């Protein structure tokens, strides 16, 4: 600049020394004189020549006037993509240069790279510069819907509000670009973050009503809105929308499916959950849906409490899939189902007569144990009782055979208690005597046939169930014949439960002397009586209204080291009161005090007993 001024001063000085007589008189100035006369440029300068700007084109909302005013002051400026404070900042030179050199395809590729590195701010600025730049033909850059969706995503990731996102989508019309499903999904994500359920529902309805294939809701659209409804507690609306999505064949995400399961289980809507699971299984796209392991356990617990066999089965099916996934993982994760939950499910299967749940429960239990140990006795008993409740005696006795083989090495007392027909196997006894002698004879002949097979099956516990079943039907002859066949036909030794069943059979038909002889016989055979033996003898005496003999049995019971139960003493006291036997009644009271048993009163029972039913009400 200084050299240029020096050159101009030099020319002025030469003109002063050689005055032009035709020029007017000039005043003296203390500053260098700059000639204003037009002259031909003979010297080379450092400035580059600037071409005229191209003719402004239409189609861009940011370039509607001539080159002197690229951003006009118009009312639409307040809705510009560029924030108001953006023009007052110094733009990054690199981003501005990129906006002038990249075409749309190159910009899309760059946005893809920046999305991976999460450069949202740079992406937003570059897009805003790019739409204000001109392409190689001198026309304003015009984005398509995919490029604009990158810009929407950048704004979403930078925390744009749902209203801002809606404004940005509305401004797509200025670029003659129609929003597609991805555009609306980005707005729905902003609404999901702000938990604006009502607005999201309206936007989803707008997408449905539009009728355009490119903007119809997809799987992600339904997931976002349904998830918002579940999170806000609008379960009914969520279930309705979920029903629409399943009918339309859309795929649900695992998160939404888990929220649906959690909501239905918490509200006790087990039948609704069963129908949803069945619909999901009917679609190939939703077959793989599976809630978490903890949620499956919770679902199974609620299903057993509500006696919903189908839901319990689906819960075990999900858990079975988790066990397979855990074993296939590296390193493997060994998952196991709680045996108590399986026992509850088997009880539910018995109450609801659901054979599928029995098989499913036992299968997942065996898979959880992995052959390393036998199932808990309670699980075997629950399985036997479940099949007995269904009337499937064949499978019930097969399960009993498995039970005996699994605990064949257990102690004698423990084994007898586990296989007692009076407690654990009593449902099997009831099933055997359901149709009277018909069912009892059928079961007996089946056991007799199995005992003569290639792999003979002989079970004292199974025969005890028949003896007790005959006693329940007051069929003393069949009970005695079955008891005698234990040793005569099957070659087995009767145990204490066999004798107890026979004593019970004699006691029910008021044959107390024969019951007493059975007791004497078992003692002579070296079989140790138990508490139930004495209790059955007491009942046999009480049936014959002989409280004194019953007290004698209780004395023998105490000498043998057993304590009478509260139920036995209450029966004895009741008989003493009805027989007006005050002496024995006092003995019963003393026994109750001795063993610290609170007998309680029987006022209501006595009122019914003393009621005069012969009086006719007028």
CSV table of N, CA, C and O in Angstrom, one decimal, residues 104 108 127 142-153 169 172 175-184 186 214-215:
chain,number,residue,atom,x,y,z
A,104,UNK,N,-24.3,-32.8,-3.3
A,104,UNK,CA,-25.2,-33.5,-2.3
A,104,UNK,C,-24.8,-34.9,-2.0
A,104,UNK,O,-24.9,-35.3,-0.8
A,108,UNK,N,-23.8,-36.2,1.7
A,108,UNK,CA,-24.5,-37.3,2.4
A,108,UNK,C,-23.4,-38.3,2.9
A,108,UNK,O,-23.6,-38.8,4.1
A,127,UNK,N,-24.8,-28.0,7.0
A,127,UNK,CA,-26.0,-28.0,6.3
A,127,UNK,C,-26.6,-26.6,6.0
A,127,UNK,O,-27.0,-26.2,4.9
A,142,UNK,N,-30.1,-27.5,-3.3
A,142,UNK,CA,-31.4,-28.0,-2.8
A,142,UNK,C,-31.3,-29.4,-2.3
A,142,UNK,O,-30.9,-30.3,-3.0
A,143,UNK,N,-31.6,-29.6,-1.0
A,143,UNK,CA,-31.5,-30.9,-0.4
A,143,UNK,C,-32.7,-31.8,-0.7
A,143,UNK,O,-33.7,-31.4,-1.1
A,144,UNK,N,-32.4,-33.1,-0.6
A,144,UNK,CA,-33.5,-34.1,-0.7
A,144,UNK,C,-33.9,-34.5,0.7
A,144,UNK,O,-33.4,-34.0,1.7
A,145,UNK,N,-34.9,-35.4,0.8
A,145,UNK,CA,-35.4,-35.8,2.1
A,145,UNK,C,-34.4,-36.5,2.9
A,145,UNK,O,-34.4,-36.3,4.2
A,146,UNK,N,-33.5,-37.3,2.3
A,146,UNK,CA,-32.5,-38.0,3.1
A,146,UNK,C,-31.5,-37.0,3.8
A,146,UNK,O,-31.2,-37.2,4.9
A,147,UNK,N,-31.1,-36.1,3.0
A,147,UNK,CA,-30.1,-35.1,3.5
A,147,UNK,C,-30.8,-34.2,4.6
A,147,UNK,O,-30.2,-33.9,5.6
A,148,UNK,N,-32.1,-33.9,4.4
A,148,UNK,CA,-32.7,-33.1,5.4
A,148,UNK,C,-33.0,-33.9,6.6
A,148,UNK,O,-33.0,-33.3,7.7
A,149,UNK,N,-33.2,-35.2,6.5
A,149,UNK,CA,-33.3,-36.0,7.7
A,149,UNK,C,-32.0,-36.0,8.6
A,149,UNK,O,-32.1,-36.1,9.8
A,150,UNK,N,-30.9,-35.9,7.9
A,150,UNK,CA,-29.6,-35.8,8.6
A,150,UNK,C,-29.6,-34.5,9.5
A,150,UNK,O,-29.2,-34.5,10.6
A,151,UNK,N,-30.1,-33.5,8.8
A,151,UNK,CA,-30.2,-32.2,9.6
A,151,UNK,C,-31.2,-32.3,10.7
A,151,UNK,O,-30.9,-31.7,11.8
A,152,UNK,N,-32.3,-32.9,10.5
A,152,UNK,CA,-33.3,-33.1,11.6
A,152,UNK,C,-32.6,-33.9,12.8
A,152,UNK,O,-32.8,-33.6,14.0
A,153,UNK,N,-31.9,-35.0,12.4
A,153,UNK,CA,-31.3,-35.8,13.5
A,153,UNK,C,-30.2,-35.0,14.2
A,153,UNK,O,-30.1,-35.1,15.5
A,169,UNK,N,-39.8,-29.5,10.2
A,169,UNK,CA,-40.4,-30.4,9.3
A,169,UNK,C,-41.4,-29.6,8.4
A,169,UNK,O,-41.5,-29.8,7.2
A,172,UNK,N,-39.8,-28.0,5.4
A,172,UNK,CA,-39.4,-28.8,4.2
A,172,UNK,C,-40.2,-28.4,3.0
A,172,UNK,O,-39.7,-28.6,1.8
A,175,UNK,N,-38.5,-26.1,0.5
A,175,UNK,CA,-37.5,-26.8,-0.4
A,175,UNK,C,-38.1,-27.7,-1.4
A,175,UNK,O,-37.5,-28.5,-2.1
A,176,UNK,N,-39.5,-27.8,-1.4
A,176,UNK,CA,-40.2,-28.7,-2.2
A,176,UNK,C,-39.9,-30.1,-1.9
A,176,UNK,O,-39.7,-31.0,-2.8
A,177,UNK,N,-39.7,-30.4,-0.6
A,177,UNK,CA,-39.3,-31.7,-0.1
A,177,UNK,C,-40.5,-32.2,0.8
A,177,UNK,O,-40.9,-31.5,1.7
A,178,UNK,N,-41.0,-33.4,0.5
A,178,UNK,CA,-42.0,-34.0,1.4
A,178,UNK,C,-41.4,-34.8,2.5
A,178,UNK,O,-40.6,-35.7,2.2
A,179,UNK,N,-41.8,-34.7,3.7
A,179,UNK,CA,-41.3,-35.5,4.8
A,179,UNK,C,-41.8,-36.9,4.7
A,179,UNK,O,-42.9,-37.2,4.2
A,180,UNK,N,-40.9,-37.8,5.0
A,180,UNK,CA,-41.2,-39.3,4.9
A,180,UNK,C,-41.3,-39.8,6.4
A,180,UNK,O,-41.3,-39.1,7.3
A,181,UNK,N,-41.4,-41.1,6.5
A,181,UNK,CA,-41.6,-41.7,7.8
A,181,UNK,C,-40.5,-41.5,8.7
A,181,UNK,O,-40.6,-41.2,9.9
A,182,UNK,N,-39.2,-41.5,8.2
A,182,UNK,CA,-38.1,-41.2,9.0
A,182,UNK,C,-38.1,-39.8,9.6
A,182,UNK,O,-37.7,-39.6,10.7
A,183,UNK,N,-38.6,-38.9,8.8
A,183,UNK,CA,-38.7,-37.5,9.3
A,183,UNK,C,-39.6,-37.4,10.5
A,183,UNK,O,-39.3,-36.8,11.5
A,184,UNK,N,-40.8,-38.0,10.4
A,184,UNK,CA,-41.7,-38.0,11.5
A,184,UNK,C,-41.2,-38.8,12.7
A,184,UNK,O,-41.5,-38.4,13.8
A,186,UNK,N,-38.2,-38.9,13.7
A,186,UNK,CA,-37.3,-38.1,14.5
A,186,UNK,C,-38.1,-37.1,15.3
A,186,UNK,O,-37.7,-36.8,16.5
A,214,UNK,N,-45.0,-43.2,1.6
A,214,UNK,CA,-43.7,-42.8,2.1
A,214,UNK,C,-43.8,-42.2,3.5
A,214,UNK,O,-42.7,-42.1,4.2
A,215,UNK,N,-44.9,-41.8,4.0
A,215,UNK,CA,-45.0,-41.2,5.3
A,215,UNK,C,-45.9,-42.0,6.2
A,215,UNK,O,-46.3,-41.5,7.3
